[in-house]
Structures are given as C-alpha cells and as structure tokens.
Amino acid sequence: MSQLRTQRRRYIMTIAPDHTSVGFIGLGVMGHSMAGHIMKAGYSLHVYTRTASKAESLVAEGAAWHGTPAKLAEACDVIITMVGYPKDVEEIYLGEDGLIAHAREGAYLIDMTTSSPQLARRIYEAAVAKGLHALDAPVSGGDVGAREARLSIMIGGEQKDVEALHPLLSLMGSNIVHQGQAGAGQHTKMCNQIAIASNMMGVCEALAYAESAGLDPETVLKSIESGAAGSWSLSNLAPRMIAGNLEPGFYIKHFIKDMGIALDSAKEMNLVTPGLSLAESLYQQLAEKGYEDKGTQALIKYYTGV
C-alpha cells in the first residue's frame, strides 16, 4: 500500500463552507437529512440520486443537481455517498463513469453506505493511485439519528483524512471514531449490525411475552428500558412496534443485505454466529411475505402473526 501512496501526490485540503463544494449521492431515508445539514451549514451542495424527485426539496433550497455521478464529481472537493447495496457502491466508485475516474485530483471520497470491507479496501487503493483520499464511514442511528445529526460514524482510512474531514462529519454525527485502516469502518459496522440482530429478536420476544402475560406493553417498557435490558432498539423501536408503526427508519431489505455481508465476513474468519444466522433467517421470512420495504421493527410480525 505504501507504493500506492507514491504514485501521485495527495494534498490535505482545509474544509470550510466558504471554499469547499460538497457532493452527496443517495438521498434516501437517512441521506436526505444528512445532506440537508451540510447545506444548512453553508456549504455549496451538489446532489445526485437515481430517483430525481428525492432531490427536489434540496434543489429548491439551493442545491445543484447533476445528472450523473461523473458530472457531480467534476464539480466537488468532497463527495459523500449513501446508497443501497455494495453493487451500487462498486459502480459509483469503480465504474468507467464513476467517481474515481472523474473526481478532481486531491478530492475526498467518503462512502457512508454499509458495504463490504473488502470493497472498501479496493476503493481506497484505487483512490490513492489517482491522487484521491478515501474513507469508509458507515453510520448507525437510523432516521432519527440522521434528522438530529446524532449519528455514530465509524471510520476506516487514514487519520489525517479523518482530521481534515471532521468539520463535515460533525455536521452529521455526534460520535465520530476512527477505527483503523481502510475497511475498518465497515468491519465495525458489521459488529454493530450483529449486536442489533440478536437484540431485535430479544425486544420482540419481550413484547410478545408481555402481551401473552396480559401486561400493558407500554407500562412494561417504563420498567425495563432504563434497566439492564435497555438498548436503542428497545427505547426507539419497541414503541413503534406497540403502535403498529412499521414505516422504515431502516429498511428490512437493507438489514438483510447487511447481515449477509456480516455472515460472509464471519465465514472468512471461521467465526460461528448463530444469533446472526437466526435473525437473518427470520427477516428473510418476512421479506418473502412482502415486508422487505418496512422498517426493521416489523420483526414483531413474526411473533404476533404475519
């Protein structure tokens, strides 16, 4: 990797609203809010998304729309991506019309999609060879964390790049941790998703038990969410389960994707993950029954009858 660093000189940019143009690709449930925070901070915002209507409100507020990732890349000093699947990330970064082929020399590329650690390393190596900077920086916190700029951001890449980009990252998250070299951010996100997977089963089983025992689930929550059983999912998603609100803060289809990446990575490391395997199988059953575009809290349907 040290040989790659010598192929082209990469300079460290000072990030500030008055002279830094920021591109954002992917304006879904979380990406739209994240991009909005950047524009509200005074940065020149450039956007692209496959569904143009998702960009309309940001464009109406002053963001510049570009018809392709390549055109966006040519206009920006920093480019952030928040898309769906590893195949989308690979195409956007490594494709013939992708970011690495068209970004300005010295530009910063930040992939905040939950994606493959191996792909993150490939992107980093290709970026360095072109005189670019690259970070894998997946996030956790869902739609609420994105709206309130309280995301947890886990980062793989070079320390000096993390430091240079901190002014931007802090507009989107409140817990920003450099985890190590390229790919380390994605590996950390896999740890996050593994912990959530088993926890979601526990939350659903607790609510199903409360219901079967004739208890009021809302009253039960008052006792258990602040004790040893407490978790983000219990406090934020259990109320949605009780209310029957299955709308996505994070899609089931994307969680299935994440669990698949984690299972593949665990297999490569000869690691047995029975909790993750069970959770993935339950969510697959929900997807087959038409719940793939619902939020992860729809797992409660498995326990109460789909």
Short mmCIF file of C-alpha atoms in Angstrom, two decimals:
data_model
loop_
_atom_site.label_atom_id
_atom_site.label_comp_id
_atom_site.label_asym_id
_atom_site.label_seq_id
_atom_site.Cartn_x
_atom_site.Cartn_y
_atom_site.Cartn_z
CA MET A 1 0.00 0.00 0.00
CA SER A 2 2.96 2.32 0.60
CA GLN A 3 3.85 2.05 -3.10
CA LEU A 4 0.40 3.30 -3.99
CA ARG A 5 0.95 6.42 -1.92
CA THR A 6 3.93 7.40 -4.04
CA GLN A 7 2.13 7.20 -7.38
CA ARG A 8 0.50 10.61 -7.03
CA ARG A 9 0.93 13.37 -4.51
CA ARG A 10 -2.19 13.95 -2.42
CA TYR A 11 -2.63 17.25 -0.67
CA ILE A 12 -4.61 17.91 2.50
CA MET A 13 -7.46 20.33 1.95
CA THR A 14 -8.84 22.73 4.53
CA ILE A 15 -12.57 22.09 4.74
CA ALA A 16 -14.74 25.19 5.22
CA PRO A 17 -18.11 26.42 3.89
CA ASP A 18 -16.69 29.40 2.02
CA HIS A 19 -14.45 27.39 -0.31
CA THR A 20 -15.45 23.69 -0.18
CA SER A 21 -18.03 22.22 -2.54
CA VAL A 22 -19.65 19.03 -1.31
CA GLY A 23 -21.38 16.38 -3.38
CA PHE A 24 -23.94 13.98 -1.93
CA ILE A 25 -25.09 10.86 -3.76
CA GLY A 26 -28.07 8.97 -2.33
CA LEU A 27 -30.96 10.88 -0.75
CA GLY A 28 -32.99 8.19 0.96
CA VAL A 29 -34.44 7.96 4.45
CA MET A 30 -31.13 8.99 6.04
CA GLY A 31 -29.16 10.61 3.22
CA HIS A 32 -31.66 13.43 2.65
CA SER A 33 -31.34 14.66 6.24
CA MET A 34 -27.54 14.30 6.21
CA ALA A 35 -27.21 16.32 3.02
CA GLY A 36 -29.57 18.94 4.43
CA HIS A 37 -27.35 19.50 7.48
CA ILE A 38 -24.37 20.16 5.20
CA MET A 39 -26.24 22.71 3.10
CA LYS A 40 -27.65 24.47 6.18
CA ALA A 41 -24.07 24.86 7.45
CA GLY A 42 -23.31 27.00 4.39
CA TYR A 43 -21.54 24.54 2.10
CA SER A 44 -22.17 24.57 -1.62
CA LEU A 45 -24.14 21.32 -2.03
CA HIS A 46 -24.27 19.23 -5.20
CA VAL A 47 -26.62 16.24 -5.38
CA TYR A 48 -27.35 13.19 -7.47
CA THR A 49 -29.81 10.37 -6.86
CA ARG A 50 -31.29 7.80 -9.21
CA THR A 51 -34.81 8.96 -8.29
CA ALA A 52 -34.65 12.66 -9.13
CA SER A 53 -37.79 13.50 -7.17
CA LYS A 54 -35.95 12.72 -3.92
CA ALA A 55 -33.69 15.71 -4.59
CA GLU A 56 -36.44 18.23 -5.35
CA SER A 57 -36.71 19.83 -1.91
CA LEU A 58 -32.93 20.23 -1.58
CA VAL A 59 -32.67 21.69 -5.09
CA ALA A 60 -35.50 24.10 -4.24
CA GLU A 61 -33.42 25.26 -1.27
CA GLY A 62 -30.32 25.86 -3.39
CA ALA A 63 -28.55 22.56 -4.02
CA ALA A 64 -27.17 21.97 -7.53
CA TRP A 65 -28.49 18.90 -9.35
CA HIS A 66 -26.23 16.77 -11.56
CA GLY A 67 -27.46 14.12 -13.97
CA THR A 68 -24.65 11.64 -13.34
CA PRO A 69 -22.12 10.84 -10.59
CA ALA A 70 -19.34 11.75 -13.03
CA LYS A 71 -20.69 15.26 -13.56
CA LEU A 72 -21.10 15.72 -9.82
CA ALA A 73 -17.53 14.53 -9.21
CA GLU A 74 -16.11 17.10 -11.60
CA ALA A 75 -17.69 19.91 -9.55
CA CYS A 76 -16.83 18.85 -6.00
CA ASP A 77 -13.99 18.88 -3.49
CA VAL A 78 -15.65 16.30 -1.22
CA ILE A 79 -18.09 13.59 -2.30
CA ILE A 80 -20.25 11.61 0.12
CA THR A 81 -22.18 8.51 -0.91
CA MET A 82 -25.08 6.90 0.95
CA VAL A 83 -26.59 4.33 -1.40
CA GLY A 84 -28.22 0.91 -1.13
CA TYR A 85 -26.01 -2.06 -1.88
CA PRO A 86 -22.33 -2.97 -2.43
CA LYS A 87 -23.01 -3.35 -6.16
CA ASP A 88 -24.19 0.28 -6.21
CA VAL A 89 -21.07 1.39 -4.34
CA GLU A 90 -18.80 -0.52 -6.73
CA GLU A 91 -20.45 1.00 -9.79
CA ILE A 92 -20.43 4.55 -8.41
CA TYR A 93 -16.77 4.42 -7.38
CA LEU A 94 -15.03 1.99 -9.72
CA GLY A 95 -17.17 2.09 -12.85
CA GLU A 96 -15.96 3.67 -16.09
CA ASP A 97 -18.15 6.71 -15.40
CA GLY A 98 -17.59 6.55 -11.65
CA LEU A 99 -16.17 8.88 -9.05
CA ILE A 100 -12.57 7.71 -9.08
CA ALA A 101 -12.33 8.14 -12.84
CA HIS A 102 -13.79 11.66 -12.74
CA ALA A 103 -13.01 13.22 -9.36
CA ARG A 104 -10.68 16.19 -9.09
CA GLU A 105 -7.16 15.28 -8.03
CA GLY A 106 -6.92 15.64 -4.25
CA ALA A 107 -10.67 15.22 -3.74
CA TYR A 108 -12.05 13.41 -0.71
CA LEU A 109 -14.40 10.45 -1.16
CA ILE A 110 -16.49 9.30 1.81
CA ASP A 111 -18.64 6.21 1.47
CA MET A 112 -21.20 6.13 4.28
CA THR A 113 -23.10 3.16 2.86
CA THR A 114 -22.97 -0.06 4.86
CA SER A 115 -20.95 -2.14 2.44
CA SER A 116 -18.25 -4.78 2.14
CA PRO A 117 -14.92 -4.29 4.00
CA GLN A 118 -13.12 -5.88 1.06
CA LEU A 119 -14.74 -3.44 -1.38
CA ALA A 120 -13.77 -0.53 0.89
CA ARG A 121 -10.13 -1.56 0.63
CA ARG A 122 -10.36 -1.82 -3.16
CA ILE A 123 -11.85 1.67 -3.36
CA TYR A 124 -9.12 3.06 -1.09
CA GLU A 125 -6.33 1.54 -3.19
CA ALA A 126 -7.86 2.78 -6.45
CA ALA A 127 -8.37 6.26 -4.99
CA VAL A 128 -4.81 6.57 -3.70
CA ALA A 129 -3.49 5.53 -7.11
CA LYS A 130 -5.35 8.51 -8.62
CA GLY A 131 -4.21 11.05 -6.03
CA LEU A 132 -7.50 10.95 -4.13
CA HIS A 133 -8.43 10.43 -0.47
CA ALA A 134 -10.97 7.78 0.54
CA LEU A 135 -12.72 6.84 3.77
CA ASP A 136 -15.25 4.13 4.52
CA ALA A 137 -17.52 5.72 7.11
CA PRO A 138 -20.76 3.79 7.66
CA VAL A 139 -23.21 5.13 10.21
CA SER A 140 -25.67 3.95 12.83
CA GLY A 141 -28.63 5.78 14.33
CA GLY A 142 -31.39 5.37 11.76
CA ASP A 143 -33.74 8.06 10.54
CA VAL A 144 -33.90 9.73 13.96
CA GLY A 145 -30.11 9.96 14.28
CA ALA A 146 -29.85 11.36 10.76
CA ARG A 147 -32.52 14.02 11.36
CA GLU A 148 -30.99 15.09 14.67
CA ALA A 149 -27.34 14.88 13.47
CA ARG A 150 -26.59 12.34 16.20
CA LEU A 151 -25.30 9.51 14.06
CA SER A 152 -22.49 7.24 15.17
CA ILE A 153 -19.87 7.35 12.40
CA MET A 154 -17.30 4.53 12.28
CA ILE A 155 -14.35 5.24 10.01
CA GLY A 156 -11.69 3.31 8.13
CA GLY A 157 -8.86 5.12 6.35
CA GLU A 158 -6.02 7.49 7.14
CA GLN A 159 -6.02 9.53 10.35
CA LYS A 160 -5.05 12.76 8.60
CA ASP A 161 -8.04 12.43 6.27
CA VAL A 162 -10.38 11.88 9.23
CA GLU A 163 -8.99 15.02 10.87
CA ALA A 164 -9.35 17.07 7.69
CA LEU A 165 -12.96 15.99 7.21
CA HIS A 166 -14.04 16.37 10.83
CA PRO A 167 -15.83 19.72 10.19
CA LEU A 168 -18.14 17.94 7.75
CA LEU A 169 -18.54 14.69 9.67
CA SER A 170 -19.52 16.58 12.82
CA LEU A 171 -22.48 18.09 10.96
CA MET A 172 -23.95 14.60 10.59
CA GLY A 173 -22.84 12.72 13.69
CA SER A 174 -22.03 13.16 17.36
CA ASN A 175 -19.92 10.02 17.85
CA ILE A 176 -17.09 10.01 15.30
CA VAL A 177 -14.48 7.29 15.82
CA HIS A 178 -11.53 6.38 13.61
CA GLN A 179 -11.36 2.58 13.77
CA GLY A 180 -8.22 1.92 11.70
CA GLN A 181 -7.12 1.35 8.14
CA ALA A 182 -9.36 1.10 5.07
CA GLY A 183 -12.15 -1.40 5.66
CA ALA A 184 -12.11 -0.99 9.45
CA GLY A 185 -15.18 1.24 9.39
CA GLN A 186 -17.16 -1.42 7.55
CA HIS A 187 -15.95 -4.18 9.87
CA THR A 188 -17.07 -2.05 12.84
CA LYS A 189 -20.49 -1.56 11.25
CA MET A 190 -20.76 -5.33 10.95
CA CYS A 191 -20.17 -5.54 14.72
CA ASN A 192 -22.99 -3.01 15.14
CA GLN A 193 -25.39 -4.96 12.93
CA ILE A 194 -24.56 -8.28 14.62
CA ALA A 195 -25.37 -6.76 18.03
CA ILE A 196 -28.64 -5.30 16.70
CA ALA A 197 -29.72 -8.53 15.01
CA SER A 198 -29.93 -10.59 18.20
CA ASN A 199 -31.17 -7.63 20.23
CA MET A 200 -34.12 -7.14 17.87
CA MET A 201 -35.20 -10.73 18.49
CA GLY A 202 -34.99 -10.09 22.23
CA VAL A 203 -37.06 -6.90 22.01
CA CYS A 204 -39.78 -8.64 20.00
CA GLU A 205 -39.85 -11.69 22.27
CA ALA A 206 -40.12 -9.46 25.36
CA LEU A 207 -43.11 -7.59 23.91
CA ALA A 208 -44.75 -10.83 22.76
CA TYR A 209 -44.28 -12.27 26.26
CA ALA A 210 -45.74 -9.14 27.87
CA GLU A 211 -48.79 -9.36 25.63
CA SER A 212 -49.28 -13.07 26.33
CA ALA A 213 -48.99 -12.46 30.10
CA GLY A 214 -51.77 -9.89 29.95
CA LEU A 215 -49.49 -6.94 30.69
CA ASP A 216 -49.62 -3.47 29.16
CA PRO A 217 -46.51 -3.35 26.91
CA GLU A 218 -46.15 0.41 27.31
CA THR A 219 -46.10 0.07 31.09
CA VAL A 220 -43.62 -2.81 30.84
CA LEU A 221 -41.32 -0.57 28.79
CA LYS A 222 -41.29 2.00 31.59
CA SER A 223 -39.73 -0.60 33.86
CA ILE A 224 -37.28 -2.36 31.56
CA GLU A 225 -35.91 0.21 29.12
CA SER A 226 -33.88 2.05 31.79
CA GLY A 227 -32.54 -1.10 33.43
CA ALA A 228 -30.07 -3.78 32.37
CA ALA A 229 -32.28 -4.68 29.36
CA GLY A 230 -32.02 -1.15 27.97
CA SER A 231 -30.97 -0.66 24.34
CA TRP A 232 -31.50 1.77 21.47
CA SER A 233 -33.88 -0.68 19.82
CA LEU A 234 -35.92 -1.12 22.99
CA SER A 235 -36.29 2.63 23.52
CA ASN A 236 -36.80 3.69 19.90
CA LEU A 237 -38.32 0.75 18.04
CA ALA A 238 -40.41 -1.01 20.69
CA PRO A 239 -42.80 1.99 20.87
CA ARG A 240 -43.23 1.77 17.10
CA MET A 241 -43.97 -1.95 17.41
CA ILE A 242 -46.60 -1.31 20.08
CA ALA A 243 -48.21 1.42 17.95
CA GLY A 244 -48.23 -0.79 14.86
CA ASN A 245 -45.98 1.68 13.03
CA LEU A 246 -43.94 -0.37 10.57
CA GLU A 247 -42.72 2.52 8.40
CA PRO A 248 -38.98 2.39 7.77
CA GLY A 249 -36.33 4.18 9.72
CA PHE A 250 -34.16 1.43 8.26
CA TYR A 251 -35.48 -0.98 5.63
CA ILE A 252 -35.69 -4.72 6.23
CA LYS A 253 -34.21 -5.29 2.76
CA HIS A 254 -31.14 -3.26 3.70
CA PHE A 255 -30.76 -5.03 7.04
CA ILE A 256 -30.86 -8.38 5.22
CA LYS A 257 -28.09 -7.05 2.96
CA ASP A 258 -26.02 -6.02 5.99
CA MET A 259 -26.49 -9.36 7.73
CA GLY A 260 -25.43 -11.13 4.55
CA ILE A 261 -22.19 -9.14 4.44
CA ALA A 262 -21.57 -9.90 8.12
CA LEU A 263 -22.23 -13.62 7.62
CA ASP A 264 -19.83 -13.73 4.66
CA SER A 265 -17.13 -11.87 6.58
CA ALA A 266 -17.59 -14.11 9.63
CA LYS A 267 -17.27 -17.19 7.43
CA GLU A 268 -13.98 -15.88 6.04
CA MET A 269 -12.72 -15.56 9.62
CA ASN A 270 -14.04 -19.03 10.62
CA LEU A 271 -16.32 -17.35 13.16
CA VAL A 272 -19.60 -19.00 14.19
CA THR A 273 -22.51 -16.53 14.62
CA PRO A 274 -25.69 -18.48 15.48
CA GLY A 275 -27.63 -15.42 16.66
CA LEU A 276 -26.91 -13.56 13.44
CA SER A 277 -27.84 -16.59 11.35
CA LEU A 278 -31.18 -16.98 13.12
CA ALA A 279 -32.04 -13.28 12.83
CA GLU A 280 -31.19 -13.28 9.13
CA SER A 281 -33.47 -16.28 8.55
CA LEU A 282 -36.39 -14.60 10.36
CA TYR A 283 -36.01 -11.40 8.36
CA GLN A 284 -35.79 -13.41 5.13
CA GLN A 285 -39.15 -14.97 6.01
CA LEU A 286 -40.67 -11.51 6.50
CA ALA A 287 -39.24 -10.32 3.18
CA GLU A 288 -40.78 -13.32 1.41
CA LYS A 289 -44.14 -12.29 2.87
CA GLY A 290 -43.86 -8.76 1.45
CA TYR A 291 -42.33 -6.83 4.35
CA GLU A 292 -38.96 -6.01 2.76
CA ASP A 293 -39.78 -2.30 2.41
CA LYS A 294 -40.95 -1.99 6.02
CA GLY A 295 -38.78 -0.95 8.94
CA THR A 296 -36.75 -3.48 10.92
CA GLN A 297 -39.27 -3.19 13.78
CA ALA A 298 -41.66 -5.22 11.58
CA LEU A 299 -39.90 -8.27 13.01
CA ILE A 300 -42.64 -8.14 15.65
CA LYS A 301 -44.94 -9.54 12.96
CA TYR A 302 -43.06 -12.84 13.13
CA TYR A 303 -44.07 -13.19 16.78
CA THR A 304 -47.63 -11.87 16.53
CA GLY A 305 -48.53 -13.47 13.23
CA VAL A 306 -47.73 -12.35 9.70
#
